[in-house]
Amino acid sequence: MSFSNNLLRCLCIEDCQTGKSTHSGFFSSDLLPSLGANYNRSVALRKYIINPFDRRYRAWEMFLVILVIYSAWISPFDLAFLDKKEGALRIFDNIVNGFFAIDIVLTFFVAYLDSQTYALVDDHKKIAVRYMSTWFILDVSSTVPFRSIILLCTHRKSEIGYKILGMLRLWRLRRVSSLFARLEKDIRFNYFWIRCTKLVWVTLFAVHCAGCFNYLIADRYPDPNKTWIGAVYPNFKSESMWVRYVTSLYWSIVTLTTTGYGDLHAENTREMVFAICYMLFNLGLTAYLIGNMTNLVVHWTGNTRDFRDKVTAASEFAKRNHLPAQIREQILSHICLDYKTRGLKQQDTLNCLPKAIRASISRHLFYPVVQNVHLFCGISHECLFQLVSEMEAEYFPPKEVVILQNEIPTNLYILVTGAVIIGKVVSGEMFGESGVLYNTPQSFTFQTSEISQMLRLDGSALLRTIHTNTQDGFIIMSNFYKVLFFPCMNY
C-alpha cells in the first residue's frame, strides 16, 4: 500500500474563497467544503435561482472573461485609432455589450454565499439588494453602447467625450483580476506559470494603453508636425493604421524599458506631461515586475538552497567533531531522503488541520495496515481508531538505525514498505513494542536495508489507550504475550 498517494488525494481539495464577489470562477469554487464535501453545490435552491457552482454558469462566466479581454484590448484602440465609420467593429461591439447586458439580468437570479454563514442565499430580494448596492451601476455604465451613440453626434468634442465614456468598459477587467486570483490559489494549475502569465498580461496591456493614449494626444494636437509621430511621419494621418499602431507600441516599449533611442520623443507640452506620467508609472510597474519575478525565482529555488545549506552544515559538523564515515553517511542519507520526499511528507500540512480532520485522514490511510498488525488483532474498532489517529508516517533511507541496541524506545513502528534487517522485520509487522510496554532496553538494533515507509506510534499514546480501554488493553497484552512466548505461531 502507498499511503503517500492516498494522502495527496485527500489533501487535494479545491481552493476556495469567502465569496464576497457575485461572480464565481470557472475553475474553482468560492467555498472550502469540509474534506472536499460539495453540499452547497447540490443544495436545492428556489425556483428560477441559479447555483453559482453550476457547470453551465461557470462556462458562461468563462465565456464572459474572453469577451472582457476583447473589450479591454479594443477600448484604448478604439479611442485612439478608430473613427465612427468602423461599422463591422461597432456591430460586434454591440453584440458583446448584449452578452454583458444578459449577464446583468442573470445576476439578479444568481445565489451568493453569505460571508458569515458560508451558506448559499437564494432569496430574490436579498440578491437584488446586494447587487444593486455593489456593482450594478458600474456594470450598467460599462454596457451602454457609447460607440453607437457617437453616430448621433455631429460635434467633434462630443464624439471624443463619448469615446472616453466608452473606456468604462475597462471596468470589466475586474473579472480577469478575479480569475487570476482564483487560478493562483487553485492547486490544479502551476502557480509559477499562472503568475508569469499574469505579469505578461499586465505588461502588454500597459504598453498597449500607453501607446494608444500617446497617439491620441498627437492625433488631437492642432499642429500635426509638432508631435512625436509627426516629426517622423509628417503626414502620419495618411499612413495605414498598422504603421501608426506599431509605431505607437514601439515608442511605448522603448520608454518602458528605458532604452531611449531618441528617434521618437515628445515635441510639445502635452506629450511631455504624458511622458512624465508614463515614466513615473513605469517606475512602479518595473518594481512590481522585478519584485514578482524575484519572488518566483526565490520560491522556486528555495528548497534546493535549504537542502544545500543543511548538507553544508551537516558536513561541517561531522568534520569538526571527527565523526566516523558511517555516521556521516547516515546523516547525509537522511537529509537527502528528507529533501526527495518533501512532497510526500505532508506532516506540516496535517499539523495545521483540526484534530478531527487529521484523525479522519489517518483512519483513511492507516487503518487497512494497522488492523492486520498482530498486537492489535481482535480489539474493538473504536480502540483501533484511537490508535490510528495518533500515528504518523515517516520515511527512512537505507542503512539508517531506527532503534539502537540497549535503547529504551519511546515509540513503536509498523513497517509498511521496505525492509528492516537484524530485527528481521517484514512489511506489515511491528517492532519496538516490548520496550514501550515494559520500559526495557532493546536486545538488538533495528536498521533499514532499503528506503522504508513506517508508521510511528508514540508509546505514551499506546499506554494511555490501554489504560482507557481496559478490555482492549487485555487483548493487546494477550497478543503481545502470544508473540513473545510463541513467536513461530500465526495468530
Short mmCIF file of C-alpha atoms in Angstrom, two decimals:
data_model
loop_
_atom_site.label_atom_id
_atom_site.label_comp_id
_atom_site.label_asym_id
_atom_site.label_seq_id
_atom_site.Cartn_x
_atom_site.Cartn_y
_atom_site.Cartn_z
CA MET A 1 0.00 0.00 0.00
CA SER A 2 1.27 3.50 -0.86
CA PHE A 3 -0.27 5.81 1.71
CA SER A 4 1.59 8.81 0.22
CA ASN A 5 -0.59 8.77 -2.91
CA ASN A 6 -3.74 8.46 -0.85
CA LEU A 7 -2.54 11.29 1.36
CA LEU A 8 -2.08 13.56 -1.64
CA ARG A 9 -5.54 12.73 -2.90
CA CYS A 10 -7.04 13.52 0.48
CA LEU A 11 -5.30 16.86 0.69
CA CYS A 12 -6.00 17.95 -2.91
CA ILE A 13 -9.29 19.62 -2.05
CA GLU A 14 -10.48 22.56 -4.11
CA ASP A 15 -9.35 26.08 -3.37
CA CYS A 16 -11.98 28.44 -2.10
CA GLN A 17 -12.58 31.99 -1.07
CA THR A 18 -15.07 33.58 1.25
CA GLY A 19 -17.04 34.70 -1.75
CA LYS A 20 -17.84 38.42 -1.46
CA SER A 21 -17.94 38.74 -5.26
CA THR A 22 -21.14 37.99 -7.11
CA HIS A 23 -19.41 36.04 -9.85
CA SER A 24 -17.80 32.67 -9.20
CA GLY A 25 -14.88 31.33 -11.19
CA PHE A 26 -14.90 28.68 -13.85
CA PHE A 27 -12.05 26.65 -12.40
CA SER A 28 -12.58 26.81 -8.64
CA SER A 29 -15.38 27.25 -6.18
CA ASP A 30 -15.85 30.06 -3.66
CA LEU A 31 -16.28 27.77 -0.66
CA LEU A 32 -13.90 25.45 1.14
CA PRO A 33 -16.01 22.37 1.93
CA SER A 34 -15.01 20.16 4.82
CA LEU A 35 -12.90 17.31 3.43
CA GLY A 36 -13.99 18.10 -0.11
CA ALA A 37 -17.72 17.91 0.56
CA ASN A 38 -19.84 19.64 -2.07
CA TYR A 39 -23.14 20.07 -0.29
CA ASN A 40 -23.50 23.69 -1.36
CA ARG A 41 -23.31 22.66 -5.00
CA SER A 42 -26.12 20.16 -4.82
CA VAL A 43 -28.39 22.05 -2.42
CA ALA A 44 -31.93 22.62 -3.65
CA LEU A 45 -32.49 26.29 -4.42
CA ARG A 46 -35.67 28.20 -5.00
CA LYS A 47 -37.28 28.24 -8.40
CA TYR A 48 -35.58 30.45 -11.00
CA ILE A 49 -32.43 30.76 -8.87
CA ILE A 50 -29.08 29.85 -10.45
CA ASN A 51 -26.48 27.96 -8.45
CA PRO A 52 -23.13 29.81 -8.85
CA PHE A 53 -21.34 26.43 -8.80
CA ASP A 54 -23.35 25.06 -11.70
CA ARG A 55 -21.09 23.97 -14.56
CA ARG A 56 -23.20 25.79 -17.12
CA TYR A 57 -22.97 29.05 -15.22
CA ARG A 58 -19.21 28.58 -14.81
CA ALA A 59 -18.90 28.09 -18.57
CA TRP A 60 -20.89 31.29 -19.08
CA GLU A 61 -18.55 33.17 -16.74
CA MET A 62 -15.52 31.88 -18.62
CA PHE A 63 -17.05 32.97 -21.92
CA LEU A 64 -17.53 36.46 -20.47
CA VAL A 65 -13.86 36.57 -19.42
CA ILE A 66 -12.89 36.00 -23.06
CA LEU A 67 -15.16 38.89 -24.06
CA VAL A 68 -13.60 41.02 -21.30
CA ILE A 69 -10.16 40.51 -22.82
CA TYR A 70 -11.51 41.68 -26.18
CA SER A 71 -13.18 44.74 -24.59
CA ALA A 72 -10.07 45.69 -22.64
CA TRP A 73 -7.91 45.47 -25.75
CA ILE A 74 -10.26 47.25 -28.13
CA SER A 75 -11.28 50.15 -25.86
CA PRO A 76 -7.95 52.10 -25.94
CA PHE A 77 -7.50 51.18 -29.61
CA ASP A 78 -10.99 52.46 -30.40
CA LEU A 79 -10.33 55.70 -28.53
CA ALA A 80 -7.12 56.43 -30.44
CA PHE A 81 -7.30 54.86 -33.89
CA LEU A 82 -10.89 54.10 -34.89
CA ASP A 83 -13.48 56.53 -36.15
CA LYS A 84 -17.24 56.23 -36.35
CA LYS A 85 -17.06 54.70 -39.84
CA GLU A 86 -15.84 51.35 -38.49
CA GLY A 87 -19.17 49.60 -38.95
CA ALA A 88 -18.14 45.94 -38.55
CA LEU A 89 -16.40 46.50 -35.22
CA ARG A 90 -19.33 48.56 -33.99
CA ILE A 91 -21.74 45.71 -34.72
CA PHE A 92 -19.50 43.21 -32.93
CA ASP A 93 -19.07 45.62 -30.01
CA ASN A 94 -22.85 45.88 -29.65
CA ILE A 95 -23.10 42.08 -29.66
CA VAL A 96 -20.52 41.95 -26.85
CA ASN A 97 -22.47 44.58 -24.91
CA GLY A 98 -25.56 42.46 -25.39
CA PHE A 99 -23.91 39.48 -23.70
CA PHE A 100 -22.93 41.61 -20.72
CA ALA A 101 -26.45 43.03 -20.55
CA ILE A 102 -27.74 39.45 -20.35
CA ASP A 103 -25.28 38.79 -17.53
CA ILE A 104 -26.62 41.82 -15.62
CA VAL A 105 -30.10 40.32 -15.78
CA LEU A 106 -28.81 36.85 -14.83
CA THR A 107 -27.01 38.24 -11.78
CA PHE A 108 -30.37 39.09 -10.22
CA PHE A 109 -31.09 35.34 -10.23
CA VAL A 110 -27.70 34.01 -9.07
CA ALA A 111 -27.43 32.85 -5.45
CA TYR A 112 -24.49 34.12 -3.44
CA LEU A 113 -22.52 32.91 -0.45
CA ASP A 114 -23.19 34.65 2.82
CA SER A 115 -19.88 35.88 4.24
CA GLN A 116 -20.86 34.91 7.80
CA THR A 117 -22.59 31.54 7.42
CA TYR A 118 -20.98 30.41 4.12
CA ALA A 119 -24.42 29.25 3.02
CA LEU A 120 -26.00 29.98 -0.34
CA VAL A 121 -28.57 32.77 -0.19
CA ASP A 122 -31.39 32.23 -2.69
CA ASP A 123 -33.81 34.95 -1.61
CA HIS A 124 -34.71 37.13 -4.62
CA LYS A 125 -34.95 40.32 -2.59
CA LYS A 126 -31.61 39.86 -0.84
CA ILE A 127 -29.88 39.03 -4.12
CA ALA A 128 -31.31 42.16 -5.78
CA VAL A 129 -30.45 44.46 -2.85
CA ARG A 130 -26.92 43.12 -2.67
CA TYR A 131 -26.28 43.57 -6.39
CA MET A 132 -27.92 47.00 -6.60
CA SER A 133 -25.78 48.24 -3.71
CA THR A 134 -22.48 46.96 -5.15
CA TRP A 135 -21.61 46.57 -8.83
CA PHE A 136 -24.92 47.24 -10.61
CA ILE A 137 -24.33 50.91 -11.56
CA LEU A 138 -20.81 50.27 -12.83
CA ASP A 139 -21.90 47.16 -14.75
CA VAL A 140 -24.67 49.12 -16.48
CA SER A 141 -22.33 52.03 -17.25
CA SER A 142 -19.80 49.70 -18.85
CA THR A 143 -22.53 48.15 -21.04
CA VAL A 144 -24.02 51.34 -22.53
CA PRO A 145 -23.30 51.33 -26.32
CA PHE A 146 -21.46 54.66 -26.49
CA ARG A 147 -19.97 53.69 -29.87
CA SER A 148 -23.46 53.72 -31.39
CA ILE A 149 -24.34 56.98 -29.68
CA ILE A 150 -21.38 58.57 -31.48
CA LEU A 151 -23.32 58.18 -34.74
CA LEU A 152 -25.81 60.75 -33.48
CA CYS A 153 -23.11 63.32 -32.72
CA THR A 154 -22.01 65.96 -35.23
CA HIS A 155 -19.67 67.89 -32.97
CA ARG A 156 -16.10 66.53 -32.70
CA LYS A 157 -15.79 67.36 -28.98
CA SER A 158 -18.95 65.40 -28.21
CA GLU A 159 -17.57 62.49 -30.20
CA ILE A 160 -14.36 62.32 -28.18
CA GLY A 161 -16.40 62.68 -24.98
CA TYR A 162 -18.48 59.62 -25.78
CA LYS A 163 -15.34 57.72 -26.74
CA ILE A 164 -13.86 58.48 -23.33
CA LEU A 165 -17.05 57.27 -21.70
CA GLY A 166 -16.64 54.10 -23.71
CA MET A 167 -13.49 53.46 -21.67
CA LEU A 168 -15.83 52.46 -18.85
CA ARG A 169 -15.68 49.04 -20.47
CA LEU A 170 -12.34 48.64 -18.69
CA TRP A 171 -14.38 48.11 -15.52
CA ARG A 172 -14.95 44.61 -16.78
CA LEU A 173 -11.28 43.86 -16.14
CA ARG A 174 -12.20 43.03 -12.55
CA ARG A 175 -13.37 39.67 -13.88
CA VAL A 176 -9.91 38.90 -15.26
CA SER A 177 -8.30 40.01 -12.00
CA SER A 178 -10.65 37.73 -10.02
CA LEU A 179 -9.92 34.86 -12.40
CA PHE A 180 -6.15 35.17 -11.93
CA ALA A 181 -6.60 35.44 -8.16
CA ARG A 182 -8.53 32.16 -8.12
CA LEU A 183 -6.17 30.38 -10.50
CA GLU A 184 -3.16 31.33 -8.37
CA LYS A 185 -4.77 29.53 -5.43
CA ASP A 186 -6.01 26.55 -7.45
CA ILE A 187 -3.60 23.68 -6.89
CA ARG A 188 -4.65 22.07 -10.18
CA PHE A 189 -2.67 24.76 -12.01
CA ASN A 190 1.02 25.57 -11.77
CA TYR A 191 1.43 28.73 -9.71
CA PHE A 192 4.64 29.77 -11.48
CA TRP A 193 3.12 29.78 -14.97
CA ILE A 194 -0.14 31.38 -13.84
CA ARG A 195 1.81 34.17 -12.19
CA CYS A 196 4.06 34.63 -15.23
CA THR A 197 1.01 34.79 -17.49
CA LYS A 198 -0.48 37.48 -15.29
CA LEU A 199 2.73 39.53 -15.35
CA VAL A 200 2.97 39.26 -19.15
CA TRP A 201 -0.68 40.27 -19.49
CA VAL A 202 -0.24 43.31 -17.23
CA THR A 203 2.88 44.42 -19.12
CA LEU A 204 1.38 44.05 -22.59
CA PHE A 205 -1.81 45.82 -21.56
CA ALA A 206 0.16 48.73 -20.08
CA VAL A 207 2.25 49.01 -23.26
CA HIS A 208 -0.89 48.86 -25.42
CA CYS A 209 -2.76 51.54 -23.44
CA ALA A 210 0.23 53.89 -23.26
CA GLY A 211 0.82 53.65 -26.99
CA CYS A 212 -2.83 54.32 -27.78
CA PHE A 213 -3.08 57.29 -25.41
CA ASN A 214 0.14 58.85 -26.71
CA TYR A 215 -1.11 58.56 -30.27
CA LEU A 216 -4.44 60.11 -29.27
CA ILE A 217 -2.60 63.17 -27.92
CA ALA A 218 -0.72 63.54 -31.21
CA ASP A 219 -3.85 62.97 -33.27
CA ARG A 220 -5.75 65.73 -31.42
CA TYR A 221 -2.91 68.26 -31.41
CA PRO A 222 -3.57 71.34 -33.61
CA ASP A 223 -0.25 71.14 -35.47
CA PRO A 224 0.41 67.52 -36.57
CA ASN A 225 4.04 68.32 -37.49
CA LYS A 226 4.86 69.30 -33.90
CA THR A 227 4.01 65.90 -32.44
CA TRP A 228 6.17 62.92 -31.55
CA ILE A 229 4.94 60.89 -34.52
CA GLY A 230 4.58 63.84 -36.87
CA ALA A 231 8.30 64.51 -36.55
CA VAL A 232 8.97 61.11 -38.13
CA TYR A 233 5.91 60.84 -40.39
CA PRO A 234 4.88 64.39 -41.39
CA ASN A 235 1.62 63.10 -42.88
CA PHE A 236 1.12 60.35 -40.32
CA LYS A 237 -2.68 60.51 -40.54
CA SER A 238 -2.46 59.25 -44.10
CA GLU A 239 -0.36 56.28 -43.05
CA SER A 240 -2.02 52.92 -42.60
CA MET A 241 -3.49 52.07 -39.20
CA TRP A 242 -0.99 49.21 -38.82
CA VAL A 243 2.01 51.55 -39.25
CA ARG A 244 0.64 54.06 -36.75
CA TYR A 245 -0.19 51.37 -34.19
CA VAL A 246 3.19 49.62 -34.45
CA THR A 247 4.97 52.98 -34.15
CA SER A 248 2.97 53.74 -31.00
CA LEU A 249 3.84 50.37 -29.50
CA TYR A 250 7.50 50.93 -30.39
CA TRP A 251 7.53 54.24 -28.52
CA SER A 252 5.75 52.67 -25.54
CA ILE A 253 8.13 49.71 -25.27
CA VAL A 254 11.25 51.86 -25.70
CA THR A 255 10.04 54.17 -22.94
CA LEU A 256 9.02 51.29 -20.66
CA THR A 257 12.40 49.60 -20.97
CA THR A 258 14.22 52.96 -20.57
CA THR A 259 16.16 52.22 -23.76
CA GLY A 260 15.80 55.79 -25.01
CA TYR A 261 16.97 55.72 -28.64
CA GLY A 262 15.76 59.31 -29.08
CA ASP A 263 14.20 58.75 -32.51
CA LEU A 264 10.70 59.22 -31.00
CA HIS A 265 10.32 61.85 -28.32
CA ALA A 266 7.89 64.47 -27.02
CA GLU A 267 7.56 67.57 -29.21
CA ASN A 268 5.02 69.62 -27.24
CA THR A 269 3.91 70.29 -23.69
CA ARG A 270 1.00 67.82 -23.77
CA GLU A 271 3.26 64.99 -24.83
CA MET A 272 5.85 65.96 -22.24
CA VAL A 273 3.27 65.81 -19.46
CA PHE A 274 2.02 62.42 -20.64
CA ALA A 275 5.59 61.11 -20.98
CA ILE A 276 6.35 62.23 -17.42
CA CYS A 277 3.25 60.44 -16.09
CA TYR A 278 4.04 57.30 -18.08
CA MET A 279 7.66 57.17 -16.88
CA LEU A 280 6.56 57.61 -13.27
CA PHE A 281 4.04 54.82 -13.78
CA ASN A 282 6.82 52.68 -15.25
CA LEU A 283 8.80 53.02 -12.02
CA GLY A 284 6.01 51.28 -10.13
CA LEU A 285 5.36 48.75 -12.90
CA THR A 286 9.03 47.83 -13.14
CA ALA A 287 9.29 47.43 -9.38
CA TYR A 288 6.15 45.25 -9.45
CA LEU A 289 7.53 43.03 -12.23
CA ILE A 290 11.00 42.69 -10.73
CA GLY A 291 9.59 42.01 -7.26
CA ASN A 292 7.25 39.31 -8.52
CA MET A 293 9.85 37.62 -10.71
CA THR A 294 12.38 37.69 -7.87
CA ASN A 295 9.83 36.16 -5.51
CA LEU A 296 9.02 33.42 -8.04
CA VAL A 297 12.67 32.55 -8.59
CA VAL A 298 13.46 32.57 -4.88
CA HIS A 299 10.42 30.41 -4.16
CA TRP A 300 11.37 28.03 -6.97
CA THR A 301 14.94 27.59 -5.76
CA GLY A 302 14.24 27.93 -2.04
CA ASN A 303 14.02 24.19 -1.31
CA THR A 304 17.27 23.49 -3.16
CA ARG A 305 19.03 26.30 -1.29
CA ASP A 306 17.79 25.00 2.06
CA PHE A 307 18.94 21.50 1.13
CA ARG A 308 22.44 22.71 0.25
CA ASP A 309 22.65 24.69 3.48
CA LYS A 310 21.66 21.63 5.51
CA VAL A 311 24.20 19.42 3.75
CA THR A 312 26.94 22.01 4.23
CA ALA A 313 26.12 22.45 7.92
CA ALA A 314 25.96 18.68 8.49
CA SER A 315 29.29 18.12 6.71
CA GLU A 316 31.00 20.83 8.73
CA PHE A 317 29.53 19.42 11.97
CA ALA A 318 30.73 15.90 11.16
CA LYS A 319 34.18 17.16 10.16
CA ARG A 320 34.57 19.36 13.23
CA ASN A 321 33.59 16.55 15.61
CA HIS A 322 35.56 13.85 13.73
CA LEU A 323 32.52 11.61 13.28
CA PRO A 324 33.08 8.19 11.69
CA ALA A 325 32.40 7.80 7.97
CA GLN A 326 29.42 5.52 8.67
CA ILE A 327 27.67 8.16 10.79
CA ARG A 328 28.44 10.85 8.21
CA GLU A 329 26.85 8.69 5.53
CA GLN A 330 23.75 8.16 7.68
CA ILE A 331 23.38 11.91 8.30
CA LEU A 332 23.70 12.81 4.63
CA SER A 333 21.36 9.98 3.58
CA HIS A 334 18.71 11.21 5.99
CA ILE A 335 18.97 14.81 4.71
CA CYS A 336 18.82 13.66 1.08
CA LEU A 337 15.77 11.48 1.67
CA ASP A 338 14.04 14.29 3.55
CA TYR A 339 14.60 16.56 0.53
CA LYS A 340 13.43 13.99 -2.03
CA THR A 341 10.29 13.06 -0.08
CA ARG A 342 9.35 16.63 0.86
CA GLY A 343 6.31 16.48 -1.43
CA LEU A 344 5.18 13.18 0.11
CA LYS A 345 5.68 14.07 3.76
CA GLN A 346 2.63 16.16 4.45
CA GLN A 347 3.01 16.27 8.23
CA ASP A 348 3.42 20.04 8.31
CA THR A 349 0.16 20.39 6.39
CA LEU A 350 -1.60 17.89 8.63
CA ASN A 351 -0.44 19.70 11.76
CA CYS A 352 -2.23 22.84 10.55
CA LEU A 353 -5.54 20.99 10.32
CA PRO A 354 -8.03 20.49 13.16
CA LYS A 355 -7.59 17.30 15.13
CA ALA A 356 -10.87 15.83 13.84
CA ILE A 357 -9.77 16.19 10.21
CA ARG A 358 -6.32 14.77 10.97
CA ALA A 359 -7.98 11.80 12.62
CA SER A 360 -10.22 11.22 9.59
CA ILE A 361 -7.24 11.31 7.22
CA SER A 362 -5.22 8.95 9.42
CA ARG A 363 -8.09 6.48 9.60
CA HIS A 364 -8.46 6.51 5.84
CA LEU A 365 -4.74 6.00 5.19
CA PHE A 366 -3.51 3.82 8.04
CA TYR A 367 -6.46 1.69 9.17
CA PRO A 368 -6.06 -1.05 6.50
CA VAL A 369 -2.44 -1.55 7.58
CA VAL A 370 -2.86 -1.31 11.34
CA GLN A 371 -5.82 -3.70 11.59
CA ASN A 372 -3.60 -6.58 10.40
CA VAL A 373 -0.82 -5.97 12.95
CA HIS A 374 -0.55 -8.87 15.41
CA LEU A 375 -0.60 -6.64 18.50
CA PHE A 376 -4.00 -5.18 17.62
CA CYS A 377 -5.81 -8.27 16.39
CA GLY A 378 -9.23 -8.61 17.99
CA ILE A 379 -9.53 -5.18 19.58
CA SER A 380 -12.60 -3.00 19.01
CA HIS A 381 -12.89 -0.62 16.09
CA GLU A 382 -13.20 2.32 18.49
CA CYS A 383 -9.89 1.49 20.16
CA LEU A 384 -8.21 0.89 16.81
CA PHE A 385 -9.46 4.27 15.55
CA GLN A 386 -7.95 5.95 18.60
CA LEU A 387 -4.58 4.35 17.91
CA VAL A 388 -4.64 5.13 14.21
CA SER A 389 -5.40 8.80 14.94
CA GLU A 390 -2.14 9.03 16.90
CA MET A 391 0.07 7.59 14.14
CA GLU A 392 2.35 9.50 11.78
CA ALA A 393 4.06 8.41 8.56
CA GLU A 394 7.85 8.55 8.32
CA TYR A 395 10.47 7.70 5.68
CA PHE A 396 13.87 6.20 6.40
CA PRO A 397 16.83 5.92 3.99
CA PRO A 398 18.86 2.71 3.62
CA LYS A 399 21.20 1.74 6.46
CA GLU A 400 19.57 4.11 8.95
CA VAL A 401 19.22 2.93 12.53
CA VAL A 402 15.65 3.17 13.76
CA ILE A 403 16.16 1.69 17.25
CA LEU A 404 19.58 1.09 18.82
CA GLN A 405 20.55 -1.93 20.83
CA ASN A 406 20.14 -1.37 24.60
CA GLU A 407 17.98 1.68 23.86
CA ILE A 408 14.65 2.06 25.65
CA PRO A 409 12.38 3.16 22.77
CA THR A 410 9.66 5.73 23.31
CA ASN A 411 7.96 4.88 20.01
CA LEU A 412 6.93 1.72 18.24
CA TYR A 413 6.95 1.30 14.46
CA ILE A 414 4.94 -0.55 11.83
CA LEU A 415 6.79 -1.29 8.61
CA VAL A 416 4.65 -0.51 5.54
CA THR A 417 7.16 -0.88 2.70
CA GLY A 418 10.86 -1.57 2.65
CA ALA A 419 12.93 -3.86 4.87
CA VAL A 420 14.49 -3.79 8.35
CA ILE A 421 17.42 -6.12 8.99
CA ILE A 422 18.90 -7.53 12.22
CA GLY A 423 15.47 -7.32 13.75
CA LYS A 424 14.21 -9.21 10.69
CA VAL A 425 11.02 -7.21 10.34
CA VAL A 426 8.89 -7.63 7.21
CA SER A 427 6.13 -5.43 5.79
CA GLY A 428 3.07 -5.21 7.99
CA GLU A 429 4.93 -6.15 11.19
CA MET A 430 5.61 -4.07 14.27
CA PHE A 431 8.78 -3.58 16.27
CA GLY A 432 9.70 -1.66 19.41
CA GLU A 433 6.57 -2.71 21.32
CA SER A 434 8.42 -4.67 24.00
CA GLY A 435 10.48 -1.66 25.02
CA VAL A 436 7.40 0.57 25.14
CA LEU A 437 5.16 -1.84 27.08
CA TYR A 438 7.79 -2.93 29.63
CA ASN A 439 10.20 0.03 29.51
CA THR A 440 13.11 -2.32 28.86
CA PRO A 441 16.15 -1.91 26.59
CA GLN A 442 16.01 -3.50 23.15
CA SER A 443 18.11 -6.63 22.80
CA PHE A 444 19.23 -5.80 19.25
CA THR A 445 19.38 -2.97 16.71
CA PHE A 446 16.74 -2.30 14.05
CA GLN A 447 18.30 -0.91 10.87
CA THR A 448 16.81 -0.37 7.43
CA SER A 449 18.31 -2.11 4.42
CA GLU A 450 16.42 -0.02 1.82
CA ILE A 451 14.19 3.02 1.66
CA SER A 452 11.34 2.26 4.06
CA GLN A 453 7.97 3.72 4.90
CA MET A 454 6.86 3.33 8.50
CA LEU A 455 4.04 4.32 10.79
CA ARG A 456 5.22 5.71 14.11
CA LEU A 457 3.08 5.48 17.26
CA ASP A 458 4.06 7.32 20.40
CA GLY A 459 4.47 4.89 23.30
CA SER A 460 2.65 7.13 25.76
CA ALA A 461 -0.36 7.22 23.41
CA LEU A 462 -0.44 3.40 23.32
CA LEU A 463 -0.23 3.12 27.12
CA ARG A 464 -2.89 5.79 27.53
CA THR A 465 -5.20 3.92 25.17
CA ILE A 466 -4.63 0.62 27.03
CA HIS A 467 -5.48 2.23 30.38
CA THR A 468 -8.56 3.94 28.96
CA ASN A 469 -9.93 0.85 27.17
CA THR A 470 -9.47 -1.89 29.76
CA GLN A 471 -10.97 -4.76 27.75
CA ASP A 472 -8.99 -3.89 24.65
CA GLY A 473 -5.90 -3.48 26.82
CA PHE A 474 -6.21 -7.11 27.97
CA ILE A 475 -6.44 -8.22 24.31
CA ILE A 476 -3.36 -6.19 23.34
CA MET A 477 -1.31 -7.63 26.21
CA SER A 478 -2.55 -11.13 25.40
CA ASN A 479 -1.45 -10.72 21.79
CA PHE A 480 1.91 -9.46 22.98
CA TYR A 481 2.49 -12.49 25.25
CA LYS A 482 1.48 -14.89 22.48
CA VAL A 483 4.07 -13.44 20.14
CA LEU A 484 6.65 -13.19 22.93
CA PHE A 485 6.38 -16.82 24.06
CA PHE A 486 5.14 -18.46 20.83
CA PRO A 487 6.83 -16.42 18.05
CA CYS A 488 6.51 -19.18 15.44
CA MET A 489 2.72 -19.41 15.64
CA ASN A 490 0.33 -17.38 13.46
CA TYR A 491 -2.49 -15.56 15.19
#
